[in-house]
Short mmCIF file of C-alpha atoms in Angstrom, two decimals:
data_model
loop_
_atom_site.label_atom_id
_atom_site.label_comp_id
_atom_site.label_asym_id
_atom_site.label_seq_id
_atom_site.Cartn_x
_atom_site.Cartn_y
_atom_site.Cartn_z
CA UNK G 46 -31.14 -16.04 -12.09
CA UNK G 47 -27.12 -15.52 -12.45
CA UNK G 48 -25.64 -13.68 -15.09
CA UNK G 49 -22.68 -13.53 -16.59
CA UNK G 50 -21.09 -10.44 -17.81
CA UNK G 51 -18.44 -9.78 -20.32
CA UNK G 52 -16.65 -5.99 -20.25
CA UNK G 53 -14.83 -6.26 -23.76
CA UNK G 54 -16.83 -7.08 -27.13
CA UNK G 55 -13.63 -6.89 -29.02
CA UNK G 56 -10.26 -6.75 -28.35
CA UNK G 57 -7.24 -5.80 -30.95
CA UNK G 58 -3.68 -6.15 -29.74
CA UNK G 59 -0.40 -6.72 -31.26
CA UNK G 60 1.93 -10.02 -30.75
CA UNK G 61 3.60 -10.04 -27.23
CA UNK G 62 1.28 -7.39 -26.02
CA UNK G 63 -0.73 -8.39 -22.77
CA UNK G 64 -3.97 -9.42 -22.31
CA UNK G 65 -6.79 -9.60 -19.63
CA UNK G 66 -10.23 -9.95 -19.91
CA UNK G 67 -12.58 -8.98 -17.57
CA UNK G 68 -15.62 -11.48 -16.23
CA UNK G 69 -18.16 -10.58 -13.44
CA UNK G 70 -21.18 -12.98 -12.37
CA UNK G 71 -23.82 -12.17 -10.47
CA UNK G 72 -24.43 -15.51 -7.96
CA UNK G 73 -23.76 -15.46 -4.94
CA UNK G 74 -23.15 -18.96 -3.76
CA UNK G 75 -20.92 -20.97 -4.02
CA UNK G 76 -20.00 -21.28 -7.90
CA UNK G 77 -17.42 -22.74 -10.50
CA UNK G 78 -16.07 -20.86 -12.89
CA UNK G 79 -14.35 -21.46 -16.86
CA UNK G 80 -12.85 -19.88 -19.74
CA UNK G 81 -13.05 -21.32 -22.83
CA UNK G 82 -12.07 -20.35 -25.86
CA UNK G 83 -13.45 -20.81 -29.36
CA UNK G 84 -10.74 -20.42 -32.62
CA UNK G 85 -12.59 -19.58 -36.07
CA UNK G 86 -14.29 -22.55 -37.33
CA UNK G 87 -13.84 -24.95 -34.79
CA UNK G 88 -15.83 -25.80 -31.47
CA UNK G 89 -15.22 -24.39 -27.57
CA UNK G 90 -12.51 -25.67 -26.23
CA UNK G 91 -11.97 -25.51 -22.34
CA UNK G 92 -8.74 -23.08 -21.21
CA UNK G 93 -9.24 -23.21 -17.45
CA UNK G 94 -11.60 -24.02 -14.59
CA UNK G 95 -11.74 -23.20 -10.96
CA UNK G 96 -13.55 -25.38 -9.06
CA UNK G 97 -11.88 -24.40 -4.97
CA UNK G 98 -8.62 -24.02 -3.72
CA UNK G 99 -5.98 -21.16 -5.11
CA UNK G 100 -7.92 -18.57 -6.80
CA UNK G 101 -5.22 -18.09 -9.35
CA UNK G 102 -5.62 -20.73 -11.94
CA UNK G 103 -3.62 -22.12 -14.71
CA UNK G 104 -4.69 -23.21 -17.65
CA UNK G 105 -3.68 -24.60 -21.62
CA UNK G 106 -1.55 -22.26 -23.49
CA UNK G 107 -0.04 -19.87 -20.85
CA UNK G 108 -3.41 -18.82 -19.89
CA UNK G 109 -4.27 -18.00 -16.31
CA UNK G 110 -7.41 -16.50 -14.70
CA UNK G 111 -7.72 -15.02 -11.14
CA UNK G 112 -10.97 -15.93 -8.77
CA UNK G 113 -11.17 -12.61 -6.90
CA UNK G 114 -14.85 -13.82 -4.99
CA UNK G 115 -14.94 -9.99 -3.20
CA UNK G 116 -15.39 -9.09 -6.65
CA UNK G 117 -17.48 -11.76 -8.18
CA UNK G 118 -15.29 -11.66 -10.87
CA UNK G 119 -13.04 -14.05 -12.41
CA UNK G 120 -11.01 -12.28 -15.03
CA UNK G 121 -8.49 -14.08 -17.94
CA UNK G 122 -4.79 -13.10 -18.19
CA UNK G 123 -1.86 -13.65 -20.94
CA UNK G 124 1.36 -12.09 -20.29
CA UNK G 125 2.30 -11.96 -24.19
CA UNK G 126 -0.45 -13.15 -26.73
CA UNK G 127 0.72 -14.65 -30.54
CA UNK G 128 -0.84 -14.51 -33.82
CA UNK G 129 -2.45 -18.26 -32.72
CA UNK G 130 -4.98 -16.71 -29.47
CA UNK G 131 -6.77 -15.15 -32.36
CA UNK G 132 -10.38 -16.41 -30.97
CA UNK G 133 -13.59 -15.73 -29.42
CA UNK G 134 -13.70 -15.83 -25.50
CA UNK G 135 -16.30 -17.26 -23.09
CA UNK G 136 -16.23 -16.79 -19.69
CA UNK G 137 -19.08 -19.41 -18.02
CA UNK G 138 -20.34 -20.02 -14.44
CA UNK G 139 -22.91 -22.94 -12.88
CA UNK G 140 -23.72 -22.34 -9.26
CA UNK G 141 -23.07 -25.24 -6.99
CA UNK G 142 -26.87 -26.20 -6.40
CA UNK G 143 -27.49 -26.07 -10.50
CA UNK G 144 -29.19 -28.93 -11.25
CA UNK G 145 -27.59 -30.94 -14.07
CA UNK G 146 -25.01 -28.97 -16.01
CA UNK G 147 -26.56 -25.72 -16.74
CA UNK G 148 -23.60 -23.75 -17.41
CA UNK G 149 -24.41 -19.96 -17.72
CA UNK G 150 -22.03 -17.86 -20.38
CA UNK G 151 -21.45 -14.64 -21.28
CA UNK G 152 -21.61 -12.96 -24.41
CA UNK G 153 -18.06 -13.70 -25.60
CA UNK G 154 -15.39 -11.31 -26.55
CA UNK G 155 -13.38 -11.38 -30.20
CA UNK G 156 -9.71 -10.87 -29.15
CA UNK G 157 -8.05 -10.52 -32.38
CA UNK G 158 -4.18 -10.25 -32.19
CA UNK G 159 -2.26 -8.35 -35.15
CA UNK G 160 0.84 -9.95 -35.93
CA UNK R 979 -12.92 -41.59 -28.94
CA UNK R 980 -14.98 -39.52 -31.90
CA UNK R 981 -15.94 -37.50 -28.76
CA UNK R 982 -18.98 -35.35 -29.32
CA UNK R 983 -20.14 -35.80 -33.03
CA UNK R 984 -22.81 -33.54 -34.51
CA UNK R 985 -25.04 -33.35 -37.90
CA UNK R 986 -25.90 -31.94 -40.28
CA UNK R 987 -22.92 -29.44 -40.69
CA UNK R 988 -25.05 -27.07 -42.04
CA UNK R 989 -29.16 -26.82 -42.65
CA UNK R 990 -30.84 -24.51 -44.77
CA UNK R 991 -34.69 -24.65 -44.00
CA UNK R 992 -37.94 -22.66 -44.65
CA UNK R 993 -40.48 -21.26 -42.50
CA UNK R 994 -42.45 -23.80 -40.90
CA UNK R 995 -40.59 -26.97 -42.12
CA UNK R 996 -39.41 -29.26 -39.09
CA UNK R 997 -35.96 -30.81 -38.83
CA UNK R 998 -34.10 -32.88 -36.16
CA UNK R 999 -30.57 -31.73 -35.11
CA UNK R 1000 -28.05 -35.25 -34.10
CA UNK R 1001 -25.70 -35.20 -31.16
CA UNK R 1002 -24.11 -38.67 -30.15
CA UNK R 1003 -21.03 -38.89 -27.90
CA UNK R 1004 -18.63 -41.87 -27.20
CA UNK R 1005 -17.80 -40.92 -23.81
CA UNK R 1006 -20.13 -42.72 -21.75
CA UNK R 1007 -20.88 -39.07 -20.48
CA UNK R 1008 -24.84 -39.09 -17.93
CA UNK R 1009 -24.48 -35.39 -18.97
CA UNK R 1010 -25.75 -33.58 -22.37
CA UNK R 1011 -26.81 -30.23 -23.89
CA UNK R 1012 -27.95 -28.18 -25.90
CA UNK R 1013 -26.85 -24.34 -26.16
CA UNK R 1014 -27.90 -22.07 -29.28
CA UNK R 1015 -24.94 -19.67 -30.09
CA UNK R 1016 -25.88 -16.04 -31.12
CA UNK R 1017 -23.55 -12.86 -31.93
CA UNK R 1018 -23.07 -10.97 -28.61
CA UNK R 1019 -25.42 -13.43 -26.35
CA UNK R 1020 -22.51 -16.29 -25.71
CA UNK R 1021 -24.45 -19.71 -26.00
CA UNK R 1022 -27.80 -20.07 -24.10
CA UNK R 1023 -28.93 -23.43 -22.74
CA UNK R 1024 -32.01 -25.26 -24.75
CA UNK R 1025 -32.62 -27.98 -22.66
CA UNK R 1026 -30.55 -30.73 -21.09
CA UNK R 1027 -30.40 -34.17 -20.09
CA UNK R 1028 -28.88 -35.85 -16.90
CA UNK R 1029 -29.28 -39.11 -17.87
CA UNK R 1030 -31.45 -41.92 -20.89
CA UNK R 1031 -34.91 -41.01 -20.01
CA UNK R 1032 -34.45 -37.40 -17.96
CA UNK R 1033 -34.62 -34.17 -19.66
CA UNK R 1034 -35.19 -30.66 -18.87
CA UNK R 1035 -35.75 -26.87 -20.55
CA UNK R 1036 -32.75 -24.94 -19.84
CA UNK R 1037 -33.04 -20.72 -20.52
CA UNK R 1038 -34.53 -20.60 -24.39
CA UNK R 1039 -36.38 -23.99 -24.76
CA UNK R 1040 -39.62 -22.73 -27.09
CA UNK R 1041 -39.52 -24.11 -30.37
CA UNK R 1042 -37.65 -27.09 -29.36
CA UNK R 1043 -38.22 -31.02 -28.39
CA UNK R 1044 -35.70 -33.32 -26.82
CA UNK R 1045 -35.41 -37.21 -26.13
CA UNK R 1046 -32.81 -39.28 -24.36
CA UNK R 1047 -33.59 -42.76 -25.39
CA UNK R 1048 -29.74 -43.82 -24.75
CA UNK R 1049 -26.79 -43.10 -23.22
CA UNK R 1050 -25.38 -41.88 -26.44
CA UNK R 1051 -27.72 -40.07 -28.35
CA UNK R 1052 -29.52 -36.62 -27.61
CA UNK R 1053 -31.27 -35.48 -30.74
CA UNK R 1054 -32.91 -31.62 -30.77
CA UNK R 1055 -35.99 -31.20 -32.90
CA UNK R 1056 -37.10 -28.30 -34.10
CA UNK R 1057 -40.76 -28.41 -34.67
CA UNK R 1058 -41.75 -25.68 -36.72
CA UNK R 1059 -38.40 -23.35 -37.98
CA UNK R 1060 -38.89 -19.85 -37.50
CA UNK R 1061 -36.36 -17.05 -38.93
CA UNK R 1062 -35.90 -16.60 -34.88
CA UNK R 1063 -34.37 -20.32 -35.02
CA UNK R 1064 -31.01 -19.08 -36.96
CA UNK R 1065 -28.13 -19.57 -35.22
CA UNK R 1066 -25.34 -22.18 -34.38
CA UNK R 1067 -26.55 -24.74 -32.01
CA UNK R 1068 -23.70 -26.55 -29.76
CA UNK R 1069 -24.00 -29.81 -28.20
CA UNK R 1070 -22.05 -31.14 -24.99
CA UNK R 1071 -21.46 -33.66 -23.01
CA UNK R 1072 -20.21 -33.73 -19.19
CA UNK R 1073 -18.96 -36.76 -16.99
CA UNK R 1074 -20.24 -34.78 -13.97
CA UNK R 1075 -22.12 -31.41 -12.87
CA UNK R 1076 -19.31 -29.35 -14.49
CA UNK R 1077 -16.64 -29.73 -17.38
CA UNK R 1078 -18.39 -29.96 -20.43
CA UNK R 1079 -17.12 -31.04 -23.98
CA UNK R 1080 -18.02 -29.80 -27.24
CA UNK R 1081 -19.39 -30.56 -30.54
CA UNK R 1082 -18.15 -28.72 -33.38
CA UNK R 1083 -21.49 -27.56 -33.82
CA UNK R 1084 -24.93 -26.84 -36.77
CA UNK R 1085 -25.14 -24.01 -38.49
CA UNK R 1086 -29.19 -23.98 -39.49
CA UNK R 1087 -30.28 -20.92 -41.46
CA UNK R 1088 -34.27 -20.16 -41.78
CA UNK R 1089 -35.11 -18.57 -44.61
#
């Protein structure tokens, strides 16, 4: 079964500090790969997906993650984090042949930013 | 679009006592889910549905039913809450194998 794994728990940083966030899954197919992110209270919201193509991906908010497949890793960058990107992090994976939508996450990690 | 709508908000329940969870979506969306959310475990899949009349148990599907009478609807029932059952259950939708949307989710405690 893949995995999804999830280096950080928690995270502090200050305001304009950068940020990456490590995520490594286990499959080794074919796979796509997203972020999303989930602010206090509210739902998940997606940040990026990579699906094929360029393995550097852009996504909402200034957010970009890198598809490194040597690696199996597919990590989450911000070059200078705000107050706001105070949230919980969850980097997910479903494997080409998954039937239906089974998206696989991992545990999640708490970024909190200081202002 | 409402998008993904979920109730209750929040469910208190005891031991034992059964309870169904509501999901509906507006999105025309074959896809749905269910994922229990858990402190340090990310959400794990319950079951899901790829279409009215076809479900299937994702990861952690003991201790829960689903139905997919309609397009629309994909209700979760818990048969008999344990204390195990407390957590914040998420349901999505997807247009396709892949990009799911969210609910804003149930928070169910069992006491």
């Amino acid at each position: 079964a893949q995995s999804v794994s999830q280096h950080n728990h928690h995270v502090i940083l200050s305001e304009a500090a950068s940020l990456e966030l490590g995520c490594n899954y286990s499959y080794g197919g074919t796979v796509n790969l997203f972020w999303y992110v989930q602010y206090p209270g509210q739902h998940l919201q997606l940040l990026l997906k990579y699906f094929s193509g360029d393995p550097l991906v852009k996504g909402i908010k200034g957010f970009e993650a890198e598809f490194i497949k040597s690696k199996f890793s597919f990590n989450l960058r911000k070059p200078s984090v705000q107050w706001s990107d105070t949230a919980e992090y969850f980097c997910a994976v479903t494997h080409f042949k998954a039937a239906g939508n089974k998206l696989t996450f991992g545990g999640g990690t708490r970024v909190l930013v200081k202002p | 679009n409402a998008g993904v709508t979920q109730t209750p908000k929040f469910q208190v329940l005891k031991t034992g006592q059964s309870m169904t969870l509501q999901c509906a979506q507006d999105m025309n969306h074959e896809y749905m889910s269910w994922y229990r959310q858990d402190p340090g475990m990310g959400l794990r899949l319950i079951h899901y549905s790829v279409g009215a009349g076809i479900t299937d148990q994702g990861e952690v599907p003991n201790g829960y039913n689903v139905s997919r009478s309609t397009t629309e609807d994909f209700p979760l029932r818990l048969l008999s809450a344990a204390p195990s059952q407390t957590s914040v259950y998420f349901c999505a939708s997807s247009p396709d194998r892949y990009e799911q949307y969210f609910g804003p989710g149930t928070r169910l405690t069992v006491t």
